[in-house]
Amino acid sequence: MNINTTRYYELLEVPVDASQEDIKRAYRVLALKYHPDKNPDPSAAEQFKEISEAYGVLSDPERRKLYDQYGAEGLKLFEGGGFGEEAAYVASMMGSIKYIGCLFCILLLVLILFPIFIVVKTKSGGVSWSWAKVFSPMWILVGISTLLFGIIAIRIKKLGTTVIFIQHICVLLFMAFLTANLDGRTHLMWAKVFIPIYILIAANMGKKYEVFKKDAYEKRFTDPEYLRPVTNFGLGRLGFWIRSFYTDLHACWFFVFLILKIDRAVGWTWYINSIPLFVYIGTYFIIMFLDNSAKSKNLDQIDEEDEGGHKFFVSIFCCIMIPVIIFIGLLAAHLTSDKFLIAKIFAPIFILLGLFFCGFCLIFCLMSFFGDKGYDEFAKNMGMDESNFFNVVNQKLQRPQRFLEGTAISVEQSSSSGEQNV
């Protein structure tokens, strides 16, 4: 796999271990040489933009560290184009894509243990573990994630990251209340056990407060700050709000039905409780196509690669949802009339997680053992024009990028600021 981490240094004509003073000095010399006002060559302006971009990265220690580890496309991916600032901080700590891959592999294996523990606990003649022990894989996963986001929240000091950390705390509290009630150590009403979930959903909705800003709806196709090219169901501003909180509203519906059922406030079957999930999955398919249609109509340039990326994610979503739908149906049938063995109910989940694990191992082996040549051949056979892994991922996750390049935050504006600095 080809991850170029030296191009910016080559543009500035400095070694990879150059000091900040050396980088600054080299930039000044090259900026004067290629400044459009001083160099009539038509290619000088483009060269000047590239030099300014390289200097913008290498002059910032944090961005330089990410670039040295993951290259330009990896930097863009982690800085917000794909995963956000939290991912950038995690990536800088990990130091290598191989370390990230190994960690992901280990965590996936731990996750697979959770449904296995549930099966051996609940099957006839199963183990006598406490529910706290059954949830041990989730304690590990959520505990590591909470610790990580706690460190990031302290380091970044941003509201969004702090909210995510609070949500992780809510998940830990919910698991503590849940296992205590299941083990008989407490006898709370289930409505009280789910209090951390109420807080989690409320916090998630609170993070989206910007959709209520005065210009958020009008500017959602024109201003990068509010860019949300999604359908509004033909309901104008109200539809835009509904779309923004669609998942949260369905979560509220699901948990209200669940609490009413387990607290025995209603006598309906578990099939009724599965309705919110089936409705969400079904309507989400429709919304995916409506969102894509809204993007196609409002973004300036939609090419075949963008359409291919959309079809790719739709295919992945379908592959994931089919086992999930089967699992939900089997679980509802089991809880209603005990028709199926618990091991058979979880079979779709085992298949799904197993496919994820095998697929990840295959990709990781291609990247690790076959090197650049082997991965590039694989990418070519898969129809990927670029050999850079991060470039491929970025293209899939940054669909509105060409639209943004035509707005007020374009690269040309960045080069103008570079000209002023010179």
Short mmCIF file of C-alpha atoms in Angstrom, two decimals:
data_model
loop_
_atom_site.label_atom_id
_atom_site.label_comp_id
_atom_site.label_asym_id
_atom_site.label_seq_id
_atom_site.Cartn_x
_atom_site.Cartn_y
_atom_site.Cartn_z
CA MET A 1 0.00 0.00 0.00
CA ASN A 2 1.47 3.30 -1.08
CA ILE A 3 1.19 6.05 1.56
CA ASN A 4 3.36 8.96 0.46
CA THR A 5 4.70 10.80 3.51
CA THR A 6 7.55 12.70 1.85
CA ARG A 7 5.90 14.69 -0.95
CA TYR A 8 5.43 17.85 1.12
CA TYR A 9 9.08 17.75 2.16
CA GLU A 10 10.08 17.35 -1.48
CA LEU A 11 7.93 20.33 -2.45
CA LEU A 12 9.71 22.50 0.12
CA GLU A 13 13.07 20.91 -0.74
CA VAL A 14 13.87 20.03 2.87
CA PRO A 15 14.76 16.71 4.57
CA VAL A 16 12.10 14.88 6.57
CA ASP A 17 13.87 15.75 9.83
CA ALA A 18 14.04 19.48 9.03
CA SER A 19 13.49 21.90 11.90
CA GLN A 20 10.67 24.44 11.94
CA GLU A 21 13.16 27.20 11.13
CA ASP A 22 14.45 25.28 8.11
CA ILE A 23 10.90 24.72 6.87
CA LYS A 24 9.99 28.37 7.34
CA ARG A 25 13.14 29.52 5.56
CA ALA A 26 12.59 27.14 2.64
CA TYR A 27 8.98 28.27 2.29
CA ARG A 28 9.95 31.93 2.09
CA VAL A 29 12.51 31.23 -0.63
CA LEU A 30 10.15 29.09 -2.71
CA ALA A 31 7.17 31.39 -2.18
CA LEU A 32 9.14 34.32 -3.57
CA LYS A 33 10.31 32.15 -6.46
CA TYR A 34 6.85 30.90 -7.48
CA HIS A 35 4.67 33.84 -6.42
CA PRO A 36 2.35 34.63 -9.37
CA ASP A 37 3.25 38.33 -9.16
CA LYS A 38 6.95 37.55 -9.54
CA ASN A 39 6.87 34.50 -11.82
CA PRO A 40 5.03 34.81 -15.17
CA ASP A 41 5.13 31.06 -15.79
CA PRO A 42 1.51 29.77 -16.04
CA SER A 43 2.38 26.79 -13.84
CA ALA A 44 3.80 29.02 -11.09
CA ALA A 45 0.40 29.70 -9.50
CA GLU A 46 -0.34 25.99 -9.12
CA GLN A 47 3.14 25.35 -7.77
CA PHE A 48 2.68 28.19 -5.29
CA LYS A 49 -0.59 26.67 -4.04
CA GLU A 50 1.07 23.30 -3.48
CA ILE A 51 3.97 24.89 -1.64
CA SER A 52 1.56 26.86 0.57
CA GLU A 53 -0.41 23.70 1.32
CA ALA A 54 2.76 21.82 2.23
CA TYR A 55 3.92 24.65 4.49
CA GLY A 56 0.52 24.82 6.18
CA VAL A 57 0.89 21.18 7.22
CA LEU A 58 4.59 21.00 8.06
CA SER A 59 4.58 24.25 10.04
CA ASP A 60 2.01 22.82 12.46
CA PRO A 61 3.61 20.16 14.74
CA GLU A 62 0.38 18.20 15.25
CA ARG A 63 -0.56 18.15 11.57
CA ARG A 64 3.02 17.31 10.64
CA LYS A 65 2.99 14.32 12.97
CA LEU A 66 -0.19 12.99 11.33
CA TYR A 67 1.25 13.60 7.86
CA ASP A 68 4.46 11.74 8.73
CA GLN A 69 2.37 8.74 9.82
CA TYR A 70 -0.46 8.64 7.26
CA GLY A 71 0.34 10.98 4.37
CA ALA A 72 -1.74 13.82 2.94
CA GLU A 73 -4.92 11.81 2.38
CA GLY A 74 -4.70 10.23 5.82
CA LEU A 75 -4.33 13.71 7.28
CA LYS A 76 -7.47 14.91 5.48
CA LEU A 77 -9.37 11.82 6.54
CA PHE A 78 -8.54 12.12 10.23
CA GLU A 79 -8.81 15.90 10.43
CA GLY A 80 -12.52 15.95 9.73
CA GLY A 81 -13.23 14.87 6.19
CA GLY A 82 -14.14 11.38 7.32
CA PHE A 83 -13.93 10.77 11.07
CA GLY A 84 -13.36 14.07 12.84
CA GLU A 85 -10.86 15.61 15.21
CA GLU A 86 -11.20 12.84 17.80
CA ALA A 87 -10.02 10.30 15.23
CA ALA A 88 -7.09 12.56 14.37
CA TYR A 89 -5.96 12.55 17.99
CA VAL A 90 -6.31 8.76 18.25
CA ALA A 91 -4.40 8.31 14.99
CA SER A 92 -1.56 10.51 16.23
CA MET A 93 -1.28 8.38 19.38
CA MET A 94 -1.32 5.06 17.51
CA GLY A 95 1.55 6.00 15.24
CA SER A 96 0.88 3.49 12.44
CA ILE A 97 -1.97 2.14 10.35
CA LYS A 98 -0.79 -1.36 11.28
CA TYR A 99 -1.21 -0.63 14.99
CA ILE A 100 -4.71 0.68 14.32
CA GLY A 101 -5.46 -2.49 12.36
CA CYS A 102 -4.18 -4.76 15.13
CA LEU A 103 -6.18 -2.88 17.77
CA PHE A 104 -9.33 -3.06 15.67
CA CYS A 105 -8.81 -6.80 15.18
CA ILE A 106 -8.44 -7.40 18.93
CA LEU A 107 -11.51 -5.30 19.77
CA LEU A 108 -13.56 -7.12 17.14
CA LEU A 109 -12.59 -10.45 18.69
CA VAL A 110 -13.66 -9.16 22.11
CA LEU A 111 -16.97 -8.01 20.62
CA ILE A 112 -17.60 -11.48 19.15
CA LEU A 113 -17.29 -12.93 22.67
CA PHE A 114 -20.32 -10.97 23.90
CA PRO A 115 -23.07 -12.85 21.98
CA ILE A 116 -21.23 -16.11 22.70
CA PHE A 117 -21.39 -15.37 26.44
CA ILE A 118 -25.11 -14.55 26.16
CA VAL A 119 -25.77 -17.89 24.46
CA VAL A 120 -23.86 -19.98 27.02
CA LYS A 121 -25.58 -18.09 29.85
CA THR A 122 -29.18 -18.34 28.62
CA LYS A 123 -29.27 -21.77 26.95
CA SER A 124 -30.77 -24.71 28.80
CA GLY A 125 -28.20 -26.05 31.24
CA GLY A 126 -25.93 -23.09 30.62
CA VAL A 127 -23.24 -21.67 32.88
CA SER A 128 -24.11 -20.01 36.18
CA TRP A 129 -22.18 -16.82 35.53
CA SER A 130 -23.51 -13.55 36.80
CA TRP A 131 -24.71 -11.07 34.18
CA ALA A 132 -21.86 -8.79 35.17
CA LYS A 133 -19.45 -11.48 33.91
CA VAL A 134 -21.50 -12.04 30.75
CA PHE A 135 -21.13 -8.34 29.98
CA SER A 136 -17.35 -8.43 30.54
CA PRO A 137 -16.54 -8.00 26.80
CA MET A 138 -18.70 -4.88 26.73
CA TRP A 139 -17.08 -3.60 29.92
CA ILE A 140 -13.72 -3.88 28.17
CA LEU A 141 -14.83 -2.21 24.93
CA VAL A 142 -16.84 0.61 26.48
CA GLY A 143 -14.26 1.09 29.24
CA ILE A 144 -11.41 1.53 26.76
CA SER A 145 -13.52 3.85 24.62
CA THR A 146 -14.56 5.92 27.66
CA LEU A 147 -10.97 6.27 28.84
CA LEU A 148 -9.87 7.27 25.35
CA PHE A 149 -12.57 9.90 24.91
CA GLY A 150 -11.92 11.20 28.41
CA ILE A 151 -8.29 11.87 27.47
CA ILE A 152 -9.35 13.41 24.16
CA ALA A 153 -11.98 15.62 25.84
CA ILE A 154 -9.36 16.97 28.24
CA ARG A 155 -6.91 17.54 25.40
CA ILE A 156 -9.22 19.03 22.76
CA LYS A 157 -11.64 20.86 25.13
CA LYS A 158 -14.52 21.00 22.67
CA LEU A 159 -18.22 20.69 23.47
CA GLY A 160 -18.85 17.90 20.96
CA THR A 161 -16.06 15.71 22.33
CA THR A 162 -17.17 16.35 25.91
CA VAL A 163 -20.71 15.29 25.01
CA ILE A 164 -19.39 12.05 23.49
CA PHE A 165 -17.46 11.37 26.70
CA ILE A 166 -20.64 11.97 28.76
CA GLN A 167 -22.52 9.56 26.49
CA HIS A 168 -19.90 6.89 27.18
CA ILE A 169 -20.36 7.44 30.91
CA CYS A 170 -24.10 6.98 30.40
CA VAL A 171 -23.50 3.65 28.66
CA LEU A 172 -21.32 2.45 31.55
CA LEU A 173 -23.97 3.49 34.08
CA PHE A 174 -26.69 1.76 32.09
CA MET A 175 -24.72 -1.49 31.95
CA ALA A 176 -24.12 -1.26 35.70
CA PHE A 177 -27.83 -0.75 36.44
CA LEU A 178 -28.83 -3.44 33.93
CA THR A 179 -26.52 -6.17 35.24
CA ALA A 180 -27.38 -5.32 38.86
CA ASN A 181 -31.09 -5.70 38.12
CA LEU A 182 -30.63 -8.90 36.11
CA ASP A 183 -28.51 -10.43 38.90
CA GLY A 184 -31.12 -9.48 41.52
CA ARG A 185 -28.78 -7.18 43.42
CA THR A 186 -31.21 -4.31 42.88
CA HIS A 187 -34.95 -4.26 42.27
CA LEU A 188 -35.43 -1.03 40.37
CA MET A 189 -38.25 -0.48 37.94
CA TRP A 190 -36.90 -0.84 34.42
CA ALA A 191 -37.96 2.71 33.64
CA LYS A 192 -35.37 3.85 36.19
CA VAL A 193 -32.70 1.48 34.89
CA PHE A 194 -32.94 3.20 31.51
CA ILE A 195 -32.37 6.73 32.89
CA PRO A 196 -28.78 6.85 31.49
CA ILE A 197 -30.22 6.00 28.05
CA TYR A 198 -32.62 8.95 28.31
CA ILE A 199 -29.65 11.21 29.05
CA LEU A 200 -27.64 9.70 26.18
CA ILE A 201 -30.42 10.34 23.63
CA ALA A 202 -31.01 13.85 24.95
CA ALA A 203 -27.28 14.62 24.69
CA ASN A 204 -27.17 13.27 21.15
CA MET A 205 -30.09 15.50 20.17
CA GLY A 206 -28.47 18.45 21.92
CA LYS A 207 -25.36 18.08 19.76
CA LYS A 208 -27.50 18.93 16.73
CA TYR A 209 -28.64 22.31 18.03
CA GLU A 210 -27.13 24.03 14.99
CA VAL A 211 -30.01 22.79 12.79
CA PHE A 212 -32.25 25.28 14.62
CA LYS A 213 -30.07 28.24 13.69
CA LYS A 214 -31.83 30.88 11.65
CA ASP A 215 -29.97 30.25 8.42
CA ALA A 216 -29.30 26.52 8.81
CA TYR A 217 -32.17 25.48 6.55
CA GLU A 218 -31.73 28.12 3.85
CA LYS A 219 -27.96 27.69 3.65
CA ARG A 220 -27.79 23.92 3.90
CA PHE A 221 -26.82 23.62 0.21
CA THR A 222 -24.66 26.74 -0.06
CA ASP A 223 -22.78 27.38 3.17
CA PRO A 224 -20.15 24.81 4.24
CA GLU A 225 -20.87 25.58 7.90
CA TYR A 226 -24.44 24.29 7.54
CA LEU A 227 -23.95 21.85 4.67
CA ARG A 228 -26.55 19.10 5.11
CA PRO A 229 -27.71 18.10 1.61
CA VAL A 230 -30.59 15.90 2.75
CA THR A 231 -34.24 15.55 1.88
CA ASN A 232 -36.87 17.44 3.87
CA PHE A 233 -39.77 15.11 2.94
CA GLY A 234 -41.43 18.03 1.15
CA LEU A 235 -42.22 19.63 4.52
CA GLY A 236 -39.77 22.51 4.37
CA ARG A 237 -38.05 23.47 7.61
CA LEU A 238 -40.11 21.01 9.68
CA GLY A 239 -39.08 18.17 7.39
CA PHE A 240 -35.44 19.22 7.68
CA TRP A 241 -35.68 19.03 11.48
CA ILE A 242 -37.42 15.64 11.34
CA ARG A 243 -34.69 14.30 9.05
CA SER A 244 -31.97 15.66 11.34
CA PHE A 245 -33.46 13.91 14.40
CA TYR A 246 -34.81 10.88 12.58
CA THR A 247 -32.63 8.30 14.34
CA ASP A 248 -33.13 9.89 17.77
CA LEU A 249 -36.92 9.93 17.38
CA HIS A 250 -36.95 6.25 16.44
CA ALA A 251 -34.71 5.45 19.42
CA CYS A 252 -37.24 7.18 21.70
CA TRP A 253 -40.07 5.17 20.13
CA PHE A 254 -38.19 1.89 20.56
CA PHE A 255 -37.21 2.46 24.21
CA VAL A 256 -40.69 3.65 25.21
CA PHE A 257 -42.19 0.44 23.81
CA LEU A 258 -39.44 -1.66 25.43
CA ILE A 259 -39.89 -0.13 28.89
CA LEU A 260 -43.67 -0.47 28.72
CA LYS A 261 -43.25 -4.16 27.88
CA ILE A 262 -40.62 -5.19 30.43
CA ASP A 263 -42.35 -3.22 33.21
CA ARG A 264 -45.52 -5.12 32.24
CA ALA A 265 -47.50 -1.96 31.64
CA VAL A 266 -48.80 -3.51 28.41
CA GLY A 267 -49.60 -7.07 27.39
CA TRP A 268 -48.73 -7.05 23.71
CA THR A 269 -46.34 -9.54 22.13
CA TRP A 270 -42.68 -8.91 21.43
CA TYR A 271 -43.50 -8.61 17.75
CA ILE A 272 -45.00 -5.19 18.55
CA ASN A 273 -41.70 -4.15 20.13
CA SER A 274 -39.87 -5.03 16.94
CA ILE A 275 -42.02 -2.67 14.85
CA PRO A 276 -39.90 0.47 15.56
CA LEU A 277 -36.79 -1.39 14.42
CA PHE A 278 -38.34 -2.71 11.22
CA VAL A 279 -39.86 0.69 10.42
CA TYR A 280 -36.52 2.39 10.99
CA ILE A 281 -34.60 -0.03 8.77
CA GLY A 282 -37.21 0.08 6.01
CA THR A 283 -37.56 3.86 5.95
CA TYR A 284 -33.81 4.30 6.20
CA PHE A 285 -33.43 2.56 2.85
CA ILE A 286 -35.88 5.04 1.33
CA ILE A 287 -34.18 8.01 2.98
CA MET A 288 -30.78 6.92 1.67
CA PHE A 289 -32.09 7.23 -1.88
CA LEU A 290 -33.89 10.52 -1.14
CA ASP A 291 -30.72 11.97 0.39
CA ASN A 292 -28.69 10.89 -2.60
CA SER A 293 -31.25 12.51 -4.91
CA ALA A 294 -31.07 15.75 -2.92
CA LYS A 295 -27.28 15.75 -3.18
CA SER A 296 -27.36 15.05 -6.91
CA LYS A 297 -29.70 17.97 -7.53
CA ASN A 298 -27.82 20.49 -5.42
CA LEU A 299 -24.14 19.64 -5.76
CA ASP A 300 -22.48 21.09 -8.83
CA GLN A 301 -20.58 18.02 -9.99
CA ILE A 302 -21.57 14.41 -9.48
CA ASP A 303 -19.36 11.97 -11.32
CA GLU A 304 -19.42 8.22 -11.75
CA GLU A 305 -16.98 7.71 -8.89
CA ASP A 306 -19.35 9.47 -6.46
CA GLU A 307 -22.24 7.35 -7.69
CA GLY A 308 -20.07 4.25 -7.31
CA GLY A 309 -19.28 5.23 -3.72
CA HIS A 310 -22.98 5.59 -2.94
CA LYS A 311 -23.80 2.19 -4.45
CA PHE A 312 -20.91 0.66 -2.51
CA PHE A 313 -22.24 1.87 0.84
CA VAL A 314 -25.81 0.88 -0.04
CA SER A 315 -24.55 -2.64 -0.80
CA ILE A 316 -22.65 -2.80 2.50
CA PHE A 317 -25.71 -1.53 4.38
CA CYS A 318 -27.89 -4.23 2.76
CA CYS A 319 -25.39 -6.97 3.64
CA ILE A 320 -25.39 -5.81 7.26
CA MET A 321 -29.13 -5.31 7.60
CA ILE A 322 -30.25 -8.69 6.23
CA PRO A 323 -28.71 -10.71 9.13
CA VAL A 324 -29.88 -8.03 11.59
CA ILE A 325 -33.48 -8.25 10.34
CA ILE A 326 -33.40 -12.05 10.61
CA PHE A 327 -31.99 -11.79 14.14
CA ILE A 328 -34.69 -9.34 15.25
CA GLY A 329 -37.44 -11.59 13.88
CA LEU A 330 -36.02 -14.73 15.53
CA LEU A 331 -35.53 -12.94 18.85
CA ALA A 332 -39.11 -11.62 18.85
CA ALA A 333 -40.40 -15.13 18.10
CA HIS A 334 -38.28 -16.63 20.89
CA LEU A 335 -39.37 -14.08 23.49
CA THR A 336 -43.02 -14.47 22.49
CA SER A 337 -43.33 -18.26 22.35
CA ASP A 338 -39.86 -19.77 22.92
CA LYS A 339 -39.83 -21.28 19.41
CA PHE A 340 -36.10 -21.31 18.74
CA LEU A 341 -32.93 -22.26 20.56
CA ILE A 342 -30.96 -19.22 21.67
CA ALA A 343 -27.90 -20.40 19.68
CA LYS A 344 -29.95 -20.42 16.46
CA ILE A 345 -31.27 -16.93 17.18
CA PHE A 346 -27.75 -15.52 17.38
CA ALA A 347 -26.54 -17.40 14.29
CA PRO A 348 -27.06 -14.37 11.97
CA ILE A 349 -25.02 -12.19 14.33
CA PHE A 350 -22.21 -14.75 14.46
CA ILE A 351 -22.21 -14.92 10.65
CA LEU A 352 -22.13 -11.13 10.34
CA LEU A 353 -19.32 -10.63 12.85
CA GLY A 354 -17.41 -13.55 11.35
CA LEU A 355 -17.62 -12.04 7.87
CA PHE A 356 -16.42 -8.70 9.23
CA PHE A 357 -13.49 -10.35 10.93
CA CYS A 358 -12.51 -12.46 7.90
CA GLY A 359 -12.86 -9.51 5.54
CA PHE A 360 -10.75 -7.30 7.76
CA CYS A 361 -8.08 -9.97 8.13
CA LEU A 362 -7.99 -10.41 4.33
CA ILE A 363 -7.47 -6.70 3.71
CA PHE A 364 -4.94 -6.42 6.52
CA CYS A 365 -2.96 -9.38 5.15
CA LEU A 366 -2.94 -7.84 1.68
CA MET A 367 -1.59 -4.60 3.08
CA SER A 368 0.92 -6.20 5.43
CA PHE A 369 2.34 -9.19 3.57
CA PHE A 370 2.06 -8.32 -0.11
CA GLY A 371 3.30 -4.76 0.29
CA ASP A 372 2.71 -1.93 -2.14
CA LYS A 373 2.78 -4.09 -5.26
CA GLY A 374 0.34 -6.67 -3.96
CA TYR A 375 -2.11 -4.13 -2.60
CA ASP A 376 -1.92 -1.97 -5.73
CA GLU A 377 -2.69 -5.02 -7.89
CA PHE A 378 -5.65 -5.81 -5.64
CA ALA A 379 -6.87 -2.20 -5.85
CA LYS A 380 -6.54 -2.25 -9.63
CA ASN A 381 -8.58 -5.43 -9.89
CA MET A 382 -11.23 -3.86 -7.64
CA GLY A 383 -11.48 -0.84 -9.93
CA MET A 384 -9.66 1.61 -7.65
CA ASP A 385 -7.74 4.19 -9.65
CA GLU A 386 -5.61 5.35 -6.71
CA SER A 387 -3.21 3.10 -4.85
CA ASN A 388 -3.31 5.25 -1.73
CA PHE A 389 -5.66 3.56 0.76
CA PHE A 390 -6.59 6.81 2.48
CA ASN A 391 -7.30 8.49 -0.84
CA VAL A 392 -9.80 5.75 -1.71
CA VAL A 393 -11.54 6.05 1.67
CA ASN A 394 -11.57 9.84 1.46
CA GLN A 395 -13.25 9.74 -1.93
CA LYS A 396 -15.99 7.53 -0.50
CA LEU A 397 -16.56 9.67 2.60
CA GLN A 398 -16.20 13.17 1.13
CA ARG A 399 -18.97 13.26 -1.42
CA PRO A 400 -19.64 17.04 -1.08
CA GLN A 401 -15.96 17.91 -1.53
CA ARG A 402 -16.23 19.21 -5.10
CA PHE A 403 -19.14 21.38 -4.04
CA LEU A 404 -17.09 22.83 -1.21
CA GLU A 405 -14.26 23.65 -3.59
CA GLY A 406 -16.60 26.05 -5.37
CA THR A 407 -17.51 27.96 -2.21
CA ALA A 408 -15.88 30.70 -0.23
CA ILE A 409 -13.47 28.30 1.45
CA SER A 410 -11.82 27.21 -1.77
CA VAL A 411 -8.18 26.47 -2.23
CA GLU A 412 -7.79 29.74 -4.11
CA GLN A 413 -8.66 31.64 -0.95
CA SER A 414 -6.01 29.69 0.93
CA SER A 415 -3.43 30.65 -1.65
CA SER A 416 -4.51 34.28 -1.40
CA SER A 417 -3.83 34.25 2.32
CA GLY A 418 -0.45 32.71 1.54
CA GLU A 419 0.27 35.58 -0.86
CA GLN A 420 -0.53 38.11 1.85
CA ASN A 421 1.83 36.37 4.26
CA VAL A 422 4.61 36.61 1.68
#
